[in-house]
């Protein structure tokens, strides 16, 4: 009886081990290689992270936002925005105690603060004041009612690479002034980089900030 019990246990363990090895090879090696190969053949751009190139170099991803700031000065915790470029929506949160203030890829998620949270209200008010100040020029004054929600709030992930056409248009006069361009030139640039709703009804019109800034760089060089 004891020998039979040991033998049966050994056969069960060996069968389990063989199943583990086979499934590991199939699901852990063959399947990932097949999916990766198909993705590389059919969708190489998306499979490699939807990279965007400029001047022969990869400068970012179409899917991940980034900041456009001046070099960090001594004593500063957060670098000031470089106002010659279109600015993205705030990253996840607006204060120094937020989850993600600089589009750090290791962090993604919402601040989980309610609409009546005092810190959030303060951050939004401060951000709105900064947007009005930064985008008002000698010939154009931004009114509080002109500031769209995405100019002062982060996305759910904190990594959204897009802004609304309204926020992009709000920045046109500043961009024109800082880069010695006409408002008409910058308006045309924004219009040319505004994507419509997917299939005409999914989502909202949007502007990819990185693509827009690359086009702006090419325009200023020309």
GROMACS .gro file of N, CA and C in nm, residues 33-205:
model
  519
   33UNK      N    1   0.614   3.569  -2.810
   33UNK     CA    2   0.692   3.589  -2.932
   33UNK      C    3   0.601   3.605  -3.054
   34UNK      N    4   0.495   3.525  -3.059
   34UNK     CA    5   0.402   3.534  -3.172
   34UNK      C    6   0.330   3.669  -3.173
   35UNK      N    7   0.282   3.711  -3.058
   35UNK     CA    8   0.211   3.839  -3.049
   35UNK      C    9   0.305   3.954  -3.081
   36UNK      N   10   0.427   3.949  -3.028
   36UNK     CA   11   0.526   4.054  -3.056
   36UNK      C   12   0.560   4.060  -3.204
   37UNK      N   13   0.578   3.943  -3.266
   37UNK     CA   14   0.610   3.939  -3.408
   37UNK      C   15   0.498   3.995  -3.494
   38UNK      N   16   0.375   3.957  -3.464
   38UNK     CA   17   0.261   4.008  -3.540
   38UNK      C   18   0.248   4.159  -3.523
   39UNK      N   19   0.265   4.206  -3.399
   39UNK     CA   20   0.255   4.350  -3.372
   39UNK      C   21   0.363   4.427  -3.447
   40UNK      N   22   0.485   4.373  -3.450
   40UNK     CA   23   0.595   4.442  -3.520
   40UNK      C   24   0.571   4.447  -3.670
   41UNK      N   25   0.509   4.343  -3.725
   41UNK     CA   26   0.482   4.340  -3.868
   41UNK      C   27   0.362   4.427  -3.905
   42UNK      N   28   0.256   4.419  -3.825
   42UNK     CA   29   0.131   4.487  -3.860
   42UNK      C   30   0.124   4.631  -3.808
   43UNK      N   31   0.175   4.654  -3.687
   43UNK     CA   32   0.166   4.787  -3.625
   43UNK      C   33   0.300   4.825  -3.561
   44UNK      N   34   0.405   4.842  -3.640
   44UNK     CA   35   0.538   4.868  -3.581
   44UNK      C   36   0.544   4.996  -3.499
   45UNK      N   37   0.476   5.101  -3.543
   45UNK     CA   38   0.480   5.226  -3.469
   45UNK      C   39   0.417   5.214  -3.332
   46UNK      N   40   0.296   5.158  -3.328
   46UNK     CA   41   0.227   5.142  -3.201
   46UNK      C   42   0.297   5.041  -3.111
   47UNK      N   43   0.351   4.936  -3.172
   47UNK     CA   44   0.419   4.833  -3.093
   47UNK      C   45   0.543   4.887  -3.024
   48UNK      N   46   0.604   4.988  -3.081
   48UNK     CA   47   0.726   5.046  -3.023
   48UNK      C   48   0.701   5.173  -2.943
   49UNK      N   49   0.575   5.194  -2.904
   49UNK     CA   50   0.546   5.305  -2.813
   49UNK      C   51   0.498   5.431  -2.880
   50UNK      N   52   0.458   5.425  -3.006
   50UNK     CA   53   0.408   5.543  -3.078
   50UNK      C   54   0.506   5.660  -3.067
   51UNK      N   55   0.632   5.629  -3.096
   51UNK     CA   56   0.738   5.730  -3.083
   51UNK      C   57   0.723   5.840  -3.188
   52UNK      N   58   0.759   5.962  -3.149
   52UNK     CA   59   0.758   6.077  -3.239
   52UNK      C   60   0.901   6.124  -3.259
   53UNK      N   61   0.940   6.142  -3.384
   53UNK     CA   62   1.075   6.188  -3.415
   53UNK      C   63   1.076   6.331  -3.464
   54UNK      N   64   1.185   6.400  -3.436
   54UNK     CA   65   1.207   6.535  -3.487
   54UNK      C   66   1.356   6.553  -3.508
   55UNK      N   67   1.394   6.591  -3.628
   55UNK     CA   68   1.535   6.606  -3.658
   55UNK      C   69   1.611   6.476  -3.652
   56UNK      N   70   1.544   6.365  -3.682
   56UNK     CA   71   1.611   6.235  -3.681
   56UNK      C   72   1.625   6.173  -3.544
   57UNK      N   73   1.567   6.236  -3.440
   57UNK     CA   74   1.577   6.184  -3.304
   57UNK      C   75   1.438   6.163  -3.246
   58UNK      N   76   1.425   6.063  -3.161
   58UNK     CA   77   1.300   6.041  -3.090
   58UNK      C   78   1.288   6.145  -2.979
   59UNK      N   79   1.179   6.222  -2.982
   59UNK     CA   80   1.163   6.330  -2.884
   59UNK      C   81   1.048   6.305  -2.786
   60UNK      N   82   0.978   6.194  -2.806
   60UNK     CA   83   0.869   6.164  -2.714
   60UNK      C   84   0.776   6.061  -2.772
   61UNK      N   85   0.666   6.041  -2.703
   61UNK     CA   86   0.563   5.948  -2.748
   61UNK      C   87   0.434   6.023  -2.776
   62UNK      N   88   0.362   5.975  -2.873
   62UNK     CA   89   0.233   6.034  -2.907
   62UNK      C   90   0.132   6.013  -2.795
   63UNK      N   91   0.160   5.920  -2.705
   63UNK     CA   92   0.064   5.880  -2.602
   63UNK      C   93   0.092   5.939  -2.464
   64UNK      N   94   0.211   5.997  -2.445
   64UNK     CA   95   0.252   6.044  -2.313
   64UNK      C   96   0.285   6.192  -2.318
   65UNK      N   97   0.224   6.269  -2.228
   65UNK     CA   98   0.252   6.412  -2.222
   65UNK      C   99   0.389   6.441  -2.163
   66UNK      N  100   0.435   6.562  -2.181
   66UNK     CA  101   0.562   6.604  -2.122
   66UNK      C  102   0.559   6.754  -2.096
   67UNK      N  103   0.652   6.799  -2.016
   67UNK     CA  104   0.658   6.941  -1.982
   67UNK      C  105   0.748   7.016  -2.079
   68UNK      N  106   0.730   7.147  -2.084
   68UNK     CA  107   0.813   7.236  -2.166
   68UNK      C  108   0.853   7.351  -2.074
   69UNK      N  109   0.959   7.326  -1.998
   69UNK     CA  110   1.000   7.417  -1.892
   69UNK      C  111   1.136   7.479  -1.917
   70UNK      N  112   1.160   7.588  -1.845
   70UNK     CA  113   1.293   7.647  -1.842
   70UNK      C  114   1.382   7.562  -1.752
   71UNK      N  115   1.514   7.574  -1.765
   71UNK     CA  116   1.603   7.499  -1.675
   71UNK      C  117   1.574   7.532  -1.529
   72UNK      N  118   1.582   7.432  -1.444
   72UNK     CA  119   1.554   7.450  -1.302
   72UNK      C  120   1.663   7.535  -1.239
   73UNK      N  121   1.623   7.641  -1.170
   73UNK     CA  122   1.718   7.730  -1.103
   73UNK      C  123   1.744   7.683  -0.961
   74UNK      N  124   1.855   7.730  -0.906
   74UNK     CA  125   1.890   7.694  -0.768
   74UNK      C  126   1.780   7.741  -0.674
   75UNK      N  127   1.740   7.651  -0.585
   75UNK     CA  128   1.637   7.686  -0.487
   75UNK      C  129   1.495   7.661  -0.534
   76UNK      N  130   1.477   7.633  -0.662
   76UNK     CA  131   1.344   7.605  -0.714
   76UNK      C  132   1.308   7.458  -0.700
   77UNK      N  133   1.186   7.431  -0.658
   77UNK     CA  134   1.137   7.293  -0.652
   77UNK      C  135   1.074   7.252  -0.785
   78UNK      N  136   1.014   7.349  -0.852
   78UNK     CA  137   0.948   7.322  -0.979
   78UNK      C  138   0.993   7.426  -1.081
   79UNK      N  139   1.036   7.381  -1.197
   79UNK     CA  140   1.083   7.473  -1.300
   79UNK      C  141   0.967   7.554  -1.357
   80UNK      N  142   0.997   7.676  -1.397
   80UNK     CA  143   0.896   7.762  -1.458
   80UNK      C  144   0.871   7.719  -1.602
   81UNK      N  145   0.749   7.736  -1.652
   81UNK     CA  146   0.721   7.698  -1.791
   81UNK      C  147   0.794   7.787  -1.889
   82UNK      N  148   0.839   7.728  -1.999
   82UNK     CA  149   0.901   7.805  -2.107
   82UNK      C  150   0.788   7.853  -2.198
   83UNK      N  151   0.756   7.981  -2.188
   83UNK     CA  152   0.635   8.033  -2.250
   83UNK      C  153   0.644   8.052  -2.401
   84UNK      N  154   0.756   8.017  -2.461
   84UNK     CA  155   0.762   8.024  -2.607
   84UNK      C  156   0.701   7.898  -2.671
   85UNK      N  157   0.671   7.798  -2.585
   85UNK     CA  158   0.610   7.674  -2.632
   85UNK      C  159   0.467   7.662  -2.583
   86UNK      N  160   0.386   7.588  -2.658
   86UNK     CA  161   0.252   7.555  -2.610
   86UNK      C  162   0.267   7.470  -2.485
   87UNK      N  163   0.186   7.499  -2.385
   87UNK     CA  164   0.193   7.428  -2.259
   87UNK      C  165   0.084   7.321  -2.250
   88UNK      N  166   0.114   7.207  -2.187
   88UNK     CA  167   0.013   7.101  -2.171
   88UNK      C  168  -0.079   7.132  -2.055
   89UNK      N  169  -0.176   7.047  -2.034
   89UNK     CA  170  -0.257   7.062  -1.913
   89UNK      C  171  -0.172   7.023  -1.793
   90UNK      N  172  -0.208   7.066  -1.674
   90UNK     CA  173  -0.127   7.028  -1.558
   90UNK      C  174  -0.116   6.877  -1.547
   91UNK      N  175  -0.001   6.831  -1.498
   91UNK     CA  176   0.010   6.688  -1.474
   91UNK      C  177  -0.073   6.656  -1.351
   92UNK      N  178  -0.064   6.535  -1.299
   92UNK     CA  179  -0.158   6.488  -1.199
   92UNK      C  180  -0.150   6.567  -1.070
   93UNK      N  181  -0.231   6.668  -1.060
   93UNK     CA  182  -0.231   6.754  -0.944
   93UNK      C  183  -0.156   6.883  -0.972
   94UNK      N  184  -0.177   6.983  -0.892
   94UNK     CA  185  -0.118   7.113  -0.917
   94UNK      C  186  -0.025   7.159  -0.805
   95UNK      N  187  -0.029   7.092  -0.693
   95UNK     CA  188   0.055   7.133  -0.582
   95UNK      C  189   0.174   7.041  -0.563
   96UNK      N  190   0.267   7.080  -0.477
   96UNK     CA  191   0.387   7.000  -0.457
   96UNK      C  192   0.358   6.870  -0.383
   97UNK      N  193   0.240   6.858  -0.323
   97UNK     CA  194   0.205   6.735  -0.253
   97UNK      C  195   0.119   6.643  -0.337
   98UNK      N  196   0.106   6.673  -0.465
   98UNK     CA  197   0.021   6.592  -0.551
   98UNK      C  198   0.093   6.464  -0.592
   99UNK      N  199   0.020   6.378  -0.662
   99UNK     CA  200   0.077   6.249  -0.702
   99UNK      C  201   0.189   6.266  -0.804
  100UNK      N  202   0.166   6.353  -0.903
  100UNK     CA  203   0.261   6.362  -1.014
  100UNK      C  204   0.253   6.502  -1.073
  101UNK      N  205   0.357   6.581  -1.054
  101UNK     CA  206   0.354   6.719  -1.101
  101UNK      C  207   0.436   6.741  -1.227
  102UNK      N  208   0.514   6.644  -1.271
  102UNK     CA  209   0.605   6.666  -1.383
  102UNK      C  210   0.598   6.555  -1.488
  103UNK      N  211   0.481   6.494  -1.508
  103UNK     CA  212   0.466   6.388  -1.607
  103UNK      C  213   0.569   6.277  -1.588
  104UNK      N  214   0.596   6.241  -1.463
  104UNK     CA  215   0.688   6.131  -1.436
  104UNK      C  216   0.618   5.999  -1.472
  105UNK      N  217   0.682   5.922  -1.559
  105UNK     CA  218   0.617   5.804  -1.613
  105UNK      C  219   0.596   5.696  -1.508
  106UNK      N  220   0.670   5.701  -1.399
  106UNK     CA  221   0.656   5.598  -1.297
  106UNK      C  222   0.527   5.615  -1.219
  107UNK      N  223   0.465   5.732  -1.231
  107UNK     CA  224   0.343   5.761  -1.156
  107UNK      C  225   0.229   5.788  -1.253
  108UNK      N  226   0.117   5.727  -1.228
  108UNK     CA  227  -0.001   5.752  -1.310
  108UNK      C  228  -0.124   5.728  -1.225
  109UNK      N  229  -0.215   5.822  -1.229
  109UNK     CA  230  -0.336   5.808  -1.150
  109UNK      C  231  -0.390   5.944  -1.110
  110UNK      N  232  -0.511   5.946  -1.061
  110UNK     CA  233  -0.576   6.071  -1.021
  110UNK      C  234  -0.536   6.110  -0.880
  111UNK      N  235  -0.561   6.235  -0.845
  111UNK     CA  236  -0.529   6.282  -0.710
  111UNK      C  237  -0.630   6.231  -0.609
  112UNK      N  238  -0.748   6.189  -0.657
  112UNK     CA  239  -0.856   6.140  -0.571
  112UNK      C  240  -0.902   6.243  -0.469
  113UNK      N  241  -0.890   6.370  -0.504
  113UNK     CA  242  -0.940   6.476  -0.418
  113UNK      C  243  -1.079   6.517  -0.466
  114UNK      N  244  -1.169   6.537  -0.373
  114UNK     CA  245  -1.306   6.573  -0.408
  114UNK      C  246  -1.313   6.718  -0.457
  115UNK      N  247  -1.424   6.751  -0.522
  115UNK     CA  248  -1.438   6.885  -0.577
  115UNK      C  249  -1.440   6.996  -0.473
  116UNK      N  250  -1.473   6.962  -0.347
  116UNK     CA  251  -1.474   7.064  -0.243
  116UNK      C  252  -1.349   7.060  -0.155
  117UNK      N  253  -1.247   6.984  -0.200
  117UNK     CA  254  -1.122   6.979  -0.124
  117UNK      C  255  -1.053   7.114  -0.128
  118UNK      N  256  -1.014   7.166  -0.013
  118UNK     CA  257  -0.957   7.301  -0.006
  118UNK      C  258  -0.826   7.313  -0.083
  119UNK      N  259  -0.741   7.211  -0.074
  119UNK     CA  260  -0.614   7.215  -0.147
  119UNK      C  261  -0.639   7.218  -0.298
  120UNK      N  262  -0.731   7.134  -0.345
  120UNK     CA  263  -0.762   7.131  -0.487
  120UNK      C  264  -0.819   7.264  -0.535
  121UNK      N  265  -0.907   7.321  -0.457
  121UNK     CA  266  -0.964   7.452  -0.494
  121UNK      C  267  -0.855   7.557  -0.504
  122UNK      N  268  -0.762   7.556  -0.408
  122UNK     CA  269  -0.651   7.652  -0.410
  122UNK      C  270  -0.563   7.632  -0.532
  123UNK      N  271  -0.531   7.505  -0.563
  123UNK     CA  272  -0.447   7.476  -0.679
  123UNK      C  273  -0.512   7.523  -0.808
  124UNK      N  274  -0.643   7.498  -0.821
  124UNK     CA  275  -0.714   7.538  -0.943
  124UNK      C  276  -0.717   7.690  -0.956
  125UNK      N  277  -0.743   7.759  -0.846
  125UNK     CA  278  -0.745   7.906  -0.849
  125UNK      C  279  -0.607   7.961  -0.885
  126UNK      N  280  -0.503   7.905  -0.826
  126UNK     CA  281  -0.367   7.950  -0.856
  126UNK      C  282  -0.331   7.923  -1.002
  127UNK      N  283  -0.370   7.804  -1.050
  127UNK     CA  284  -0.342   7.769  -1.189
  127UNK      C  285  -0.416   7.861  -1.284
  128UNK      N  286  -0.539   7.895  -1.252
  128UNK     CA  287  -0.618   7.984  -1.337
  128UNK      C  288  -0.556   8.123  -1.342
  129UNK      N  289  -0.511   8.172  -1.227
  129UNK     CA  290  -0.445   8.303  -1.224
  129UNK      C  291  -0.318   8.301  -1.307
  130UNK      N  292  -0.243   8.191  -1.301
  130UNK     CA  293  -0.119   8.180  -1.378
  130UNK      C  294  -0.147   8.175  -1.528
  131UNK      N  295  -0.252   8.102  -1.568
  131UNK     CA  296  -0.289   8.093  -1.709
  131UNK      C  297  -0.327   8.231  -1.762
  132UNK      N  298  -0.404   8.306  -1.685
  132UNK     CA  299  -0.444   8.441  -1.726
  132UNK      C  300  -0.323   8.532  -1.739
  133UNK      N  301  -0.235   8.527  -1.641
  133UNK     CA  302  -0.115   8.612  -1.641
  133UNK      C  303  -0.021   8.575  -1.756
  134UNK      N  304   0.006   8.446  -1.772
  134UNK     CA  305   0.104   8.403  -1.872
  134UNK      C  306   0.057   8.427  -2.015
  135UNK      N  307  -0.073   8.422  -2.038
  135UNK     CA  308  -0.124   8.428  -2.174
  135UNK      C  309  -0.180   8.564  -2.214
  136UNK      N  310  -0.180   8.658  -2.122
  136UNK     CA  311  -0.221   8.794  -2.156
  136UNK      C  312  -0.101   8.869  -2.213
  137UNK      N  313  -0.122   8.936  -2.323
  137UNK     CA  314  -0.016   9.011  -2.389
  137UNK      C  315  -0.056   9.158  -2.397
  138UNK      N  316   0.030   9.238  -2.457
  138UNK     CA  317   0.002   9.381  -2.470
  138UNK      C  318  -0.125   9.406  -2.551
  139UNK      N  319  -0.155   9.316  -2.644
  139UNK     CA  320  -0.270   9.336  -2.732
  139UNK      C  321  -0.385   9.240  -2.706
  140UNK      N  322  -0.369   9.154  -2.606
  140UNK     CA  323  -0.471   9.053  -2.582
  140UNK      C  324  -0.478   9.024  -2.433
  141UNK      N  325  -0.598   9.034  -2.378
  141UNK     CA  326  -0.619   9.008  -2.236
  141UNK      C  327  -0.708   8.885  -2.218
  142UNK      N  328  -0.659   8.790  -2.142
  142UNK     CA  329  -0.736   8.670  -2.114
  142UNK      C  330  -0.832   8.697  -1.999
  143UNK      N  331  -0.958   8.667  -2.020
  143UNK     CA  332  -1.058   8.682  -1.915
  143UNK      C  333  -1.075   8.551  -1.841
  144UNK      N  334  -1.114   8.555  -1.713
  144UNK     CA  335  -1.134   8.431  -1.638
  144UNK      C  336  -1.228   8.334  -1.708
  145UNK      N  337  -1.329   8.386  -1.775
  145UNK     CA  338  -1.425   8.300  -1.844
  145UNK      C  339  -1.366   8.233  -1.968
  146UNK      N  340  -1.250   8.281  -2.012
  146UNK     CA  341  -1.185   8.223  -2.130
  146UNK      C  342  -1.108   8.095  -2.098
  147UNK      N  343  -1.080   8.072  -1.971
  147UNK     CA  344  -0.993   7.960  -1.932
  147UNK      C  345  -1.072   7.829  -1.928
  148UNK      N  346  -1.038   7.733  -2.014
  148UNK     CA  347  -1.109   7.605  -2.013
  148UNK      C  348  -1.065   7.516  -1.897
  149UNK      N  349  -1.144   7.416  -1.868
  149UNK     CA  350  -1.117   7.330  -1.752
  149UNK      C  351  -0.984   7.258  -1.764
  150UNK      N  352  -0.947   7.215  -1.886
  150UNK     CA  353  -0.824   7.136  -1.898
  150UNK      C  354  -0.698   7.220  -1.880
  151UNK      N  355  -0.713   7.352  -1.877
  151UNK     CA  356  -0.598   7.439  -1.853
  151UNK      C  357  -0.558   7.441  -1.705
  152UNK      N  358  -0.650   7.400  -1.619
  152UNK     CA  359  -0.624   7.410  -1.475
  152UNK      C  360  -0.644   7.277  -1.401
  153UNK      N  361  -0.678   7.172  -1.472
  153UNK     CA  362  -0.695   7.041  -1.408
  153UNK      C  363  -0.621   6.934  -1.486
  154UNK      N  364  -0.577   6.833  -1.416
  154UNK     CA  365  -0.507   6.723  -1.482
  154UNK      C  366  -0.606   6.621  -1.533
  155UNK      N  367  -0.558   6.531  -1.617
  155UNK     CA  368  -0.641   6.420  -1.663
  155UNK      C  369  -0.643   6.311  -1.557
  156UNK      N  370  -0.724   6.209  -1.580
  156UNK     CA  371  -0.732   6.100  -1.484
  156UNK      C  372  -0.600   6.028  -1.465
  157UNK      N  373  -0.522   6.017  -1.572
  157UNK     CA  374  -0.392   5.949  -1.563
  157UNK      C  375  -0.281   6.044  -1.522
  158UNK      N  376  -0.302   6.173  -1.546
  158UNK     CA  377  -0.195   6.270  -1.523
  158UNK      C  378  -0.092   6.272  -1.633
  159UNK      N  379  -0.113   6.195  -1.740
  159UNK     CA  380  -0.014   6.182  -1.847
  159UNK      C  381  -0.073   6.216  -1.984
  160UNK      N  382  -0.188   6.281  -1.988
  160UNK     CA  383  -0.256   6.310  -2.114
  160UNK      C  384  -0.170   6.399  -2.204
  161UNK      N  385  -0.143   6.355  -2.328
  161UNK     CA  386  -0.060   6.434  -2.418
  161UNK      C  387  -0.139   6.541  -2.493
  162UNK      N  388  -0.271   6.545  -2.474
  162UNK     CA  389  -0.355   6.636  -2.550
  162UNK      C  390  -0.409   6.750  -2.465
  163UNK      N  391  -0.443   6.858  -2.533
  163UNK     CA  392  -0.519   6.966  -2.474
  163UNK      C  393  -0.638   6.994  -2.565
  164UNK      N  394  -0.734   7.068  -2.514
  164UNK     CA  395  -0.850   7.102  -2.596
  164UNK      C  396  -0.812   7.211  -2.696
  165UNK      N  397  -0.884   7.219  -2.809
  165UNK     CA  398  -0.859   7.328  -2.903
  165UNK      C  399  -0.876   7.465  -2.838
  166UNK      N  400  -0.967   7.473  -2.740
  166UNK     CA  401  -0.989   7.601  -2.671
  166UNK      C  402  -0.864   7.644  -2.594
  167UNK      N  403  -0.798   7.548  -2.528
  167UNK     CA  404  -0.678   7.583  -2.453
  167UNK      C  405  -0.563   7.617  -2.548
  168UNK      N  406  -0.556   7.547  -2.660
  168UNK     CA  407  -0.452   7.578  -2.758
  168UNK      C  408  -0.472   7.719  -2.814
  169UNK      N  409  -0.597   7.754  -2.846
  169UNK     CA  410  -0.626   7.887  -2.902
  169UNK      C  411  -0.600   7.996  -2.799
  170UNK      N  412  -0.621   7.963  -2.672
  170UNK     CA  413  -0.594   8.061  -2.566
  170UNK      C  414  -0.447   8.101  -2.563
  171UNK      N  415  -0.359   8.011  -2.606
  171UNK     CA  416  -0.215   8.036  -2.601
  171UNK      C  417  -0.160   8.101  -2.728
  172UNK      N  418  -0.245   8.119  -2.828
  172UNK     CA  419  -0.199   8.165  -2.960
  172UNK      C  420  -0.129   8.300  -2.953
  173UNK      N  421  -0.189   8.398  -2.885
  173UNK     CA  422  -0.130   8.532  -2.882
  173UNK      C  423   0.006   8.532  -2.812
  174UNK      N  424   0.017   8.457  -2.703
  174UNK     CA  425   0.147   8.448  -2.635
  174UNK      C  426   0.252   8.383  -2.724
  175UNK      N  427   0.215   8.274  -2.788
  175UNK     CA  428   0.308   8.204  -2.876
  175UNK      C  429   0.353   8.295  -2.989
  176UNK      N  430   0.260   8.368  -3.048
  176UNK     CA  431   0.294   8.459  -3.157
  176UNK      C  432   0.391   8.566  -3.111
  177UNK      N  433   0.365   8.622  -2.993
  177UNK     CA  434   0.452   8.728  -2.942
  177UNK      C  435   0.591   8.676  -2.906
  178UNK      N  436   0.598   8.563  -2.839
  178UNK     CA  437   0.726   8.509  -2.795
  178UNK      C  438   0.814   8.462  -2.911
  179UNK      N  439   0.751   8.420  -3.021
  179UNK     CA  440   0.826   8.364  -3.132
  179UNK      C  441   0.830   8.457  -3.254
  180UNK      N  442   0.782   8.579  -3.237
  180UNK     CA  443   0.784   8.679  -3.344
  180UNK      C  444   0.712   8.630  -3.468
  181UNK      N  445   0.593   8.574  -3.444
  181UNK     CA  446   0.507   8.527  -3.552
  181UNK      C  447   0.377   8.608  -3.549
  182UNK      N  448   0.299   8.596  -3.654
  182UNK     CA  449   0.169   8.662  -3.655
  182UNK      C  450   0.066   8.569  -3.590
  183UNK      N  451  -0.039   8.630  -3.537
  183UNK     CA  452  -0.147   8.551  -3.477
  183UNK      C  453  -0.208   8.459  -3.581
  184UNK      N  454  -0.220   8.507  -3.705
  184UNK     CA  455  -0.277   8.426  -3.812
  184UNK      C  456  -0.193   8.301  -3.838
  185UNK      N  457  -0.061   8.314  -3.833
  185UNK     CA  458   0.027   8.199  -3.854
  185UNK      C  459   0.006   8.093  -3.746
  186UNK      N  460  -0.002   8.137  -3.622
  186UNK     CA  461  -0.017   8.043  -3.512
  186UNK      C  462  -0.157   7.983  -3.511
  187UNK      N  463  -0.257   8.064  -3.544
  187UNK     CA  464  -0.394   8.013  -3.555
  187UNK      C  465  -0.402   7.899  -3.657
  188UNK      N  466  -0.337   7.920  -3.771
  188UNK     CA  467  -0.336   7.820  -3.876
  188UNK      C  468  -0.266   7.692  -3.828
  189UNK      N  469  -0.160   7.710  -3.750
  189UNK     CA  470  -0.086   7.596  -3.696
  189UNK      C  471  -0.175   7.512  -3.604
  190UNK      N  472  -0.248   7.579  -3.516
  190UNK     CA  473  -0.338   7.509  -3.423
  190UNK      C  474  -0.448   7.437  -3.500
  191UNK      N  475  -0.506   7.505  -3.598
  191UNK     CA  476  -0.614   7.444  -3.676
  191UNK      C  477  -0.565   7.320  -3.749
  192UNK      N  478  -0.442   7.325  -3.800
  192UNK     CA  479  -0.387   7.212  -3.873
  192UNK      C  480  -0.351   7.094  -3.786
  193UNK      N  481  -0.343   7.115  -3.654
  193UNK     CA  482  -0.306   7.007  -3.563
  193UNK      C  483  -0.419   6.973  -3.465
  194UNK      N  484  -0.539   7.012  -3.501
  194UNK     CA  485  -0.656   6.977  -3.422
  194UNK      C  486  -0.720   6.851  -3.479
  195UNK      N  487  -0.726   6.747  -3.398
  195UNK     CA  488  -0.785   6.620  -3.440
  195UNK      C  489  -0.933   6.618  -3.401
  196UNK      N  490  -1.018   6.573  -3.493
  196UNK     CA  491  -1.161   6.563  -3.466
  196UNK      C  492  -1.191   6.440  -3.381
  197UNK      N  493  -1.317   6.427  -3.345
  197UNK     CA  494  -1.360   6.308  -3.270
  197UNK      C  495  -1.331   6.182  -3.350
  198UNK      N  496  -1.295   6.076  -3.281
  198UNK     CA  497  -1.269   5.948  -3.347
  198UNK      C  498  -1.399   5.897  -3.408
  199UNK      N  499  -1.393   5.865  -3.537
  199UNK     CA  500  -1.510   5.817  -3.612
  199UNK      C  501  -1.625   5.918  -3.612
  200UNK      N  502  -1.591   6.042  -3.576
  200UNK     CA  503  -1.690   6.148  -3.581
  200UNK      C  504  -1.777   6.163  -3.458
  201UNK      N  505  -1.769   6.067  -3.363
  201UNK     CA  506  -1.857   6.077  -3.246
  201UNK      C  507  -1.793   6.030  -3.115
  202UNK      N  508  -1.675   5.973  -3.121
  202UNK     CA  509  -1.610   5.922  -2.999
  202UNK      C  510  -1.511   6.027  -2.947
  203UNK      N  511  -1.523   6.061  -2.818
  203UNK     CA  512  -1.431   6.155  -2.757
  203UNK      C  513  -1.459   6.299  -2.796
  204UNK      N  514  -1.358   6.383  -2.778
  204UNK     CA  515  -1.369   6.526  -2.806
  204UNK      C  516  -1.256   6.569  -2.899
  205UNK      N  517  -1.273   6.679  -2.971
  205UNK     CA  518  -1.161   6.734  -3.049
  205UNK      C  519  -1.042   6.759  -2.958
   0.00000   0.00000   0.00000
